[in-house]
Amino acid sequence: MFTSNIISNYAICYSMYFVMIWIIYANKSHQLFDQKGLPAKNHSNLLALQIAGILWLGLVPLIWAKPILTILFGNGKTDTVFTLTFITVLLGLIFTGIHQAKGAAIVSQKITLPYRSYYPRYFILRIPFLISYEIFFRGLWLFLNIDKFGLVVAIIIDMLLNFILHVFSGKKMQWACIPFSLVACLLNYQAQAVWPSIILHLAISISFELTSVNRFIRRLKAVS
């Protein structure tokens, strides 16, 4: 049963991760590439941010969570409409991620970076981070708020929390998280699980970042 104490614990986890982003943002290392196309200033800090997310949004909150299999797979009934909607959104996000990455600014000057070892380590951490992120926001906290306040308020809370958390990511990404939150919450609610939003978040993030990394490496080779 959810209690005010559990809500306080989740709020602490959110706050700790927010502070971590704030600190790393001050060091210009909170994103793989910034809005000017420059890579993170300190790559170790960027890896540390992924680890912090896995800890504060994944491992720690699950101490108070209901069984993890229930959160991931749920017991909701999905139908043809749900399946078609999910596939359409998934393909749309993959296309959007690739398209935006191709149009984004990417630095062209030569930068010393051991990308052959760094980027694999980044994505190894990035994937469990994104899974932890969705379990926290569109899993644990979403269904907690649905139980306490109803679906509409729970979605508004999710939008607000994600909007605040993306304040360091630029206006475009900050506003884009609102429609994504809406669709992700509705699909998770229909499935009574968090796997839909996990797959969708992985789809847009990994497609965007892999495309950006490939462009960056080609630029590095071109100026070498």
CSV table of N, CA and C in Angstrom, one decimal, residues 91-196:
chain,number,residue,atom,x,y,z
A,91,LEU,N,7.5,3.6,-34.5
A,91,LEU,CA,8.2,3.9,-35.8
A,91,LEU,C,8.3,5.4,-36.0
A,92,GLY,N,7.3,6.1,-35.5
A,92,GLY,CA,7.4,7.6,-35.6
A,92,GLY,C,8.5,8.1,-34.8
A,93,LEU,N,8.8,7.6,-33.6
A,93,LEU,CA,9.8,8.1,-32.7
A,93,LEU,C,11.2,7.7,-33.3
A,94,ILE,N,11.3,6.5,-33.9
A,94,ILE,CA,12.6,6.1,-34.5
A,94,ILE,C,12.9,7.1,-35.6
A,95,PHE,N,11.9,7.3,-36.5
A,95,PHE,CA,12.1,8.3,-37.6
A,95,PHE,C,12.5,9.7,-37.1
A,96,THR,N,11.8,10.1,-36.1
A,96,THR,CA,12.0,11.4,-35.5
A,96,THR,C,13.4,11.5,-34.9
A,97,GLY,N,13.9,10.5,-34.2
A,97,GLY,CA,15.2,10.5,-33.6
A,97,GLY,C,16.3,10.6,-34.7
A,98,ILE,N,16.2,9.8,-35.7
A,98,ILE,CA,17.2,9.8,-36.8
A,98,ILE,C,17.1,11.1,-37.6
A,99,HIS,N,15.9,11.6,-37.9
A,99,HIS,CA,15.8,12.9,-38.6
A,99,HIS,C,16.4,14.1,-37.8
A,100,GLN,N,16.1,14.1,-36.5
A,100,GLN,CA,16.6,15.2,-35.7
A,100,GLN,C,18.1,15.2,-35.6
A,101,ALA,N,18.6,14.0,-35.5
A,101,ALA,CA,20.1,13.8,-35.3
A,101,ALA,C,20.8,14.3,-36.6
A,102,LYS,N,20.2,14.0,-37.8
A,102,LYS,CA,20.8,14.3,-39.0
A,102,LYS,C,20.8,15.8,-39.2
A,103,GLY,N,19.8,16.5,-38.6
A,103,GLY,CA,19.7,18.0,-38.8
A,103,GLY,C,20.4,18.7,-37.7
A,104,ALA,N,20.8,18.1,-36.7
A,104,ALA,CA,21.5,18.7,-35.5
A,104,ALA,C,22.9,19.2,-35.9
A,105,ALA,N,23.3,20.2,-35.2
A,105,ALA,CA,24.7,20.7,-35.3
A,105,ALA,C,25.7,19.7,-34.8
A,106,ILE,N,26.7,19.4,-35.5
A,106,ILE,CA,27.8,18.5,-35.0
A,106,ILE,C,29.1,19.1,-35.2
A,107,VAL,N,30.0,19.1,-34.2
A,107,VAL,CA,31.3,19.8,-34.3
A,107,VAL,C,32.1,19.2,-35.4
A,108,SER,N,32.9,20.1,-36.1
A,108,SER,CA,33.7,19.6,-37.2
A,108,SER,C,35.2,19.6,-36.9
A,109,GLN,N,35.6,20.4,-35.8
A,109,GLN,CA,37.0,20.4,-35.6
A,109,GLN,C,37.5,19.2,-34.9
A,110,LYS,N,38.8,18.9,-35.0
A,110,LYS,CA,39.4,17.7,-34.5
A,110,LYS,C,39.4,17.8,-33.0
A,111,ILE,N,38.9,16.7,-32.3
A,111,ILE,CA,38.9,16.6,-30.9
A,111,ILE,C,39.5,15.3,-30.5
A,112,THR,N,40.4,15.3,-29.5
A,112,THR,CA,41.0,14.0,-29.0
A,112,THR,C,40.0,13.3,-28.1
A,113,LEU,N,39.5,12.2,-28.6
A,113,LEU,CA,38.5,11.4,-27.8
A,113,LEU,C,38.7,9.9,-28.1
A,114,PRO,N,38.9,9.1,-27.2
A,114,PRO,CA,38.9,7.6,-27.4
A,114,PRO,C,37.6,7.0,-27.7
A,115,TYR,N,36.9,7.4,-28.8
A,115,TYR,CA,35.5,7.1,-29.0
A,115,TYR,C,35.3,5.6,-29.2
A,116,ARG,N,36.3,4.8,-29.6
A,116,ARG,CA,36.1,3.4,-29.8
A,116,ARG,C,35.9,2.7,-28.5
A,117,SER,N,36.4,3.2,-27.4
A,117,SER,CA,36.2,2.6,-26.1
A,117,SER,C,35.1,3.4,-25.3
A,118,TYR,N,35.0,4.7,-25.6
A,118,TYR,CA,34.1,5.5,-24.7
A,118,TYR,C,32.6,5.3,-25.1
A,119,TYR,N,32.3,5.3,-26.4
A,119,TYR,CA,30.9,5.3,-26.8
A,119,TYR,C,30.3,3.9,-26.4
A,120,PRO,N,31.0,2.8,-26.6
A,120,PRO,CA,30.4,1.5,-26.2
A,120,PRO,C,30.1,1.5,-24.7
A,121,ARG,N,31.0,2.1,-23.9
A,121,ARG,CA,30.7,2.2,-22.4
A,121,ARG,C,29.5,3.1,-22.1
A,122,TYR,N,29.4,4.1,-22.9
A,122,TYR,CA,28.3,5.1,-22.7
A,122,TYR,C,26.9,4.3,-23.0
A,123,PHE,N,26.8,3.6,-24.1
A,123,PHE,CA,25.5,3.0,-24.4
A,123,PHE,C,25.3,1.8,-23.5
A,124,ILE,N,26.3,1.2,-23.0
A,124,ILE,CA,26.1,0.1,-22.0
A,124,ILE,C,25.4,0.6,-20.7
A,125,LEU,N,25.8,1.8,-20.4
A,125,LEU,CA,25.2,2.5,-19.2
A,125,LEU,C,23.9,3.2,-19.6
A,126,ARG,N,23.8,3.7,-20.8
A,126,ARG,CA,22.6,4.5,-21.2
A,126,ARG,C,21.4,3.6,-21.2
A,127,ILE,N,21.5,2.4,-21.7
A,127,ILE,CA,20.3,1.6,-21.8
A,127,ILE,C,19.7,1.3,-20.4
A,128,PRO,N,20.4,0.8,-19.4
A,128,PRO,CA,19.8,0.6,-18.1
A,128,PRO,C,19.4,1.9,-17.5
A,129,PHE,N,20.0,3.0,-17.8
A,129,PHE,CA,19.6,4.3,-17.3
A,129,PHE,C,18.2,4.6,-17.8
A,130,LEU,N,17.9,4.5,-19.1
A,130,LEU,CA,16.6,4.8,-19.7
A,130,LEU,C,15.6,3.9,-19.1
A,131,ILE,N,15.9,2.6,-18.9
A,131,ILE,CA,15.0,1.7,-18.3
A,131,ILE,C,14.6,2.1,-16.9
A,132,SER,N,15.6,2.5,-16.1
A,132,SER,CA,15.4,3.0,-14.8
A,132,SER,C,14.6,4.2,-14.8
A,133,TYR,N,14.8,5.1,-15.7
A,133,TYR,CA,14.1,6.4,-15.8
A,133,TYR,C,12.6,6.1,-16.0
A,134,GLU,N,12.3,5.2,-16.9
A,134,GLU,CA,10.9,4.9,-17.2
A,134,GLU,C,10.2,4.1,-16.1
A,135,ILE,N,10.9,3.2,-15.4
A,135,ILE,CA,10.4,2.5,-14.3
A,135,ILE,C,10.0,3.5,-13.2
A,136,PHE,N,10.8,4.5,-13.0
A,136,PHE,CA,10.6,5.5,-12.0
A,136,PHE,C,9.4,6.4,-12.3
A,137,PHE,N,9.5,7.0,-13.5
A,137,PHE,CA,8.5,8.1,-13.8
A,137,PHE,C,7.1,7.5,-14.3
A,138,ARG,N,7.2,6.6,-15.3
A,138,ARG,CA,6.0,6.1,-15.9
A,138,ARG,C,5.6,4.7,-15.4
A,139,GLY,N,6.3,4.3,-14.3
A,139,GLY,CA,6.0,3.0,-13.7
A,139,GLY,C,5.6,3.3,-12.2
A,140,LEU,N,6.6,3.4,-11.4
A,140,LEU,CA,6.3,3.5,-9.9
A,140,LEU,C,5.5,4.8,-9.6
A,141,TRP,N,6.0,5.9,-10.0
A,141,TRP,CA,5.4,7.2,-9.6
A,141,TRP,C,4.1,7.4,-10.4
A,142,LEU,N,4.0,7.0,-11.6
A,142,LEU,CA,2.7,7.2,-12.4
A,142,LEU,C,1.6,6.4,-11.7
A,143,PHE,N,1.8,5.1,-11.5
A,143,PHE,CA,0.7,4.3,-10.9
A,143,PHE,C,0.4,4.6,-9.5
A,144,LEU,N,1.4,5.1,-8.7
A,144,LEU,CA,1.2,5.6,-7.4
A,144,LEU,C,0.2,6.8,-7.4
A,145,ASN,N,0.5,7.7,-8.3
A,145,ASN,CA,-0.3,8.9,-8.4
A,145,ASN,C,-1.7,8.6,-9.0
A,146,ILE,N,-1.8,7.6,-9.9
A,146,ILE,CA,-3.1,7.2,-10.4
A,146,ILE,C,-4.0,6.7,-9.2
A,147,ASP,N,-3.3,5.8,-8.4
A,147,ASP,CA,-4.1,5.3,-7.2
A,147,ASP,C,-4.5,6.4,-6.3
A,148,LYS,N,-3.7,7.5,-6.1
A,148,LYS,CA,-4.1,8.5,-5.2
A,148,LYS,C,-4.9,9.6,-5.7
A,149,PHE,N,-4.7,10.0,-7.0
A,149,PHE,CA,-5.3,11.2,-7.6
A,149,PHE,C,-6.1,11.0,-8.9
A,150,GLY,N,-6.0,9.8,-9.5
A,150,GLY,CA,-6.6,9.6,-10.7
A,150,GLY,C,-5.7,9.8,-11.9
A,151,LEU,N,-6.1,9.3,-13.1
A,151,LEU,CA,-5.3,9.3,-14.3
A,151,LEU,C,-4.9,10.7,-14.8
A,152,VAL,N,-5.8,11.6,-14.8
A,152,VAL,CA,-5.6,12.9,-15.4
A,152,VAL,C,-4.5,13.7,-14.6
A,153,VAL,N,-4.7,13.7,-13.3
A,153,VAL,CA,-3.7,14.4,-12.4
A,153,VAL,C,-2.4,13.7,-12.4
A,154,ALA,N,-2.4,12.3,-12.5
A,154,ALA,CA,-1.1,11.6,-12.5
A,154,ALA,C,-0.3,12.0,-13.8
A,155,ILE,N,-1.0,12.1,-14.9
A,155,ILE,CA,-0.3,12.5,-16.2
A,155,ILE,C,0.2,13.9,-16.1
A,156,ILE,N,-0.6,14.8,-15.5
A,156,ILE,CA,-0.1,16.2,-15.3
A,156,ILE,C,1.1,16.2,-14.5
A,157,ILE,N,1.1,15.5,-13.4
A,157,ILE,CA,2.3,15.4,-12.5
A,157,ILE,C,3.5,14.9,-13.3
A,158,ASP,N,3.3,13.9,-14.1
A,158,ASP,CA,4.4,13.3,-14.9
A,158,ASP,C,5.0,14.3,-15.8
A,159,MET,N,4.1,15.0,-16.5
A,159,MET,CA,4.5,16.1,-17.5
A,159,MET,C,5.3,17.1,-16.7
A,160,LEU,N,4.8,17.6,-15.6
A,160,LEU,CA,5.5,18.7,-14.9
A,160,LEU,C,6.9,18.2,-14.4
A,161,LEU,N,7.0,17.0,-13.8
A,161,LEU,CA,8.3,16.5,-13.3
A,161,LEU,C,9.3,16.4,-14.4
A,162,ASN,N,8.8,15.9,-15.6
A,162,ASN,CA,9.8,15.7,-16.7
A,162,ASN,C,10.1,17.1,-17.3
A,163,PHE,N,9.2,18.0,-17.4
A,163,PHE,CA,9.4,19.3,-17.9
A,163,PHE,C,10.5,20.0,-17.1
A,164,ILE,N,10.4,19.9,-15.7
A,164,ILE,CA,11.4,20.5,-14.8
A,164,ILE,C,12.8,19.8,-15.0
A,165,LEU,N,12.8,18.5,-15.1
A,165,LEU,CA,14.0,17.8,-15.2
A,165,LEU,C,14.8,18.1,-16.5
A,166,HIS,N,14.0,18.5,-17.5
A,166,HIS,CA,14.7,18.8,-18.8
A,166,HIS,C,15.0,20.2,-19.0
A,167,VAL,N,15.0,21.0,-17.9
A,167,VAL,CA,15.3,22.4,-18.0
A,167,VAL,C,16.7,22.6,-18.5
A,168,PHE,N,17.6,21.6,-18.3
A,168,PHE,CA,19.0,21.8,-18.7
A,168,PHE,C,19.3,21.2,-20.1
A,169,SER,N,18.2,20.7,-20.8
A,169,SER,CA,18.4,20.1,-22.1
A,169,SER,C,18.0,21.0,-23.3
A,170,GLY,N,17.6,22.2,-23.0
A,170,GLY,CA,17.2,23.1,-24.1
A,170,GLY,C,15.7,23.1,-24.2
A,171,LYS,N,15.2,24.3,-24.7
A,171,LYS,CA,13.8,24.5,-24.8
A,171,LYS,C,13.1,23.5,-25.7
A,172,LYS,N,13.7,23.1,-26.8
A,172,LYS,CA,13.1,22.2,-27.8
A,172,LYS,C,12.8,20.8,-27.1
A,173,MET,N,13.8,20.3,-26.5
A,173,MET,CA,13.7,19.0,-25.8
A,173,MET,C,12.7,19.1,-24.6
A,174,GLN,N,12.8,20.2,-23.9
A,174,GLN,CA,12.0,20.4,-22.7
A,174,GLN,C,10.5,20.4,-23.1
A,175,TRP,N,10.1,21.1,-24.2
A,175,TRP,CA,8.7,21.1,-24.6
A,175,TRP,C,8.3,19.8,-25.2
A,176,ALA,N,9.3,19.1,-25.9
A,176,ALA,CA,9.0,17.8,-26.5
A,176,ALA,C,8.6,16.7,-25.5
A,177,CYS,N,9.1,16.9,-24.3
A,177,CYS,CA,8.8,15.8,-23.3
A,177,CYS,C,7.3,15.8,-22.9
A,178,ILE,N,6.6,16.9,-23.2
A,178,ILE,CA,5.2,17.0,-22.8
A,178,ILE,C,4.3,16.0,-23.6
A,179,PRO,N,4.4,16.1,-25.0
A,179,PRO,CA,3.6,15.1,-25.7
A,179,PRO,C,4.1,13.7,-25.5
A,180,PHE,N,5.4,13.5,-25.4
A,180,PHE,CA,5.9,12.2,-25.1
A,180,PHE,C,5.4,11.6,-23.8
A,181,SER,N,5.4,12.4,-22.8
A,181,SER,CA,4.8,12.0,-21.5
A,181,SER,C,3.4,11.6,-21.6
A,182,LEU,N,2.6,12.4,-22.3
A,182,LEU,CA,1.2,12.1,-22.5
A,182,LEU,C,1.0,10.7,-23.1
A,183,VAL,N,1.6,10.5,-24.3
A,183,VAL,CA,1.4,9.2,-25.0
A,183,VAL,C,2.0,8.1,-24.2
A,184,ALA,N,3.2,8.2,-23.6
A,184,ALA,CA,3.8,7.2,-22.8
A,184,ALA,C,2.9,6.8,-21.6
A,185,CYS,N,2.4,7.8,-20.9
A,185,CYS,CA,1.5,7.5,-19.8
A,185,CYS,C,0.2,6.7,-20.2
A,186,LEU,N,-0.4,7.2,-21.3
A,186,LEU,CA,-1.6,6.5,-21.7
A,186,LEU,C,-1.4,5.1,-22.1
A,187,LEU,N,-0.3,4.8,-22.8
A,187,LEU,CA,0.0,3.5,-23.3
A,187,LEU,C,0.3,2.6,-22.1
A,188,ASN,N,1.1,3.1,-21.1
A,188,ASN,CA,1.4,2.3,-19.9
A,188,ASN,C,0.1,2.1,-19.1
A,189,TYR,N,-0.8,3.0,-19.1
A,189,TYR,CA,-2.0,2.8,-18.3
A,189,TYR,C,-2.9,1.8,-19.0
A,190,GLN,N,-2.9,1.8,-20.3
A,190,GLN,CA,-3.7,0.7,-21.0
A,190,GLN,C,-3.1,-0.6,-20.8
A,191,ALA,N,-1.8,-0.7,-20.8
A,191,ALA,CA,-1.1,-2.0,-20.6
A,191,ALA,C,-0.9,-2.4,-19.1
A,192,GLN,N,-1.2,-1.4,-18.3
A,192,GLN,CA,-0.9,-1.6,-16.8
A,192,GLN,C,0.5,-2.1,-16.6
A,193,ALA,N,1.4,-1.5,-17.3
A,193,ALA,CA,2.8,-1.9,-17.2
A,193,ALA,C,3.7,-0.7,-17.7
A,194,VAL,N,5.0,-0.9,-17.6
A,194,VAL,CA,5.9,0.2,-18.0
A,194,VAL,C,6.7,-0.2,-19.2
A,195,TRP,N,6.5,-1.4,-19.7
A,195,TRP,CA,7.3,-1.8,-20.9
A,195,TRP,C,7.0,-0.9,-22.2
A,196,PRO,N,5.8,-0.4,-22.4
A,196,PRO,CA,5.6,0.4,-23.6
A,196,PRO,C,6.5,1.7,-23.6
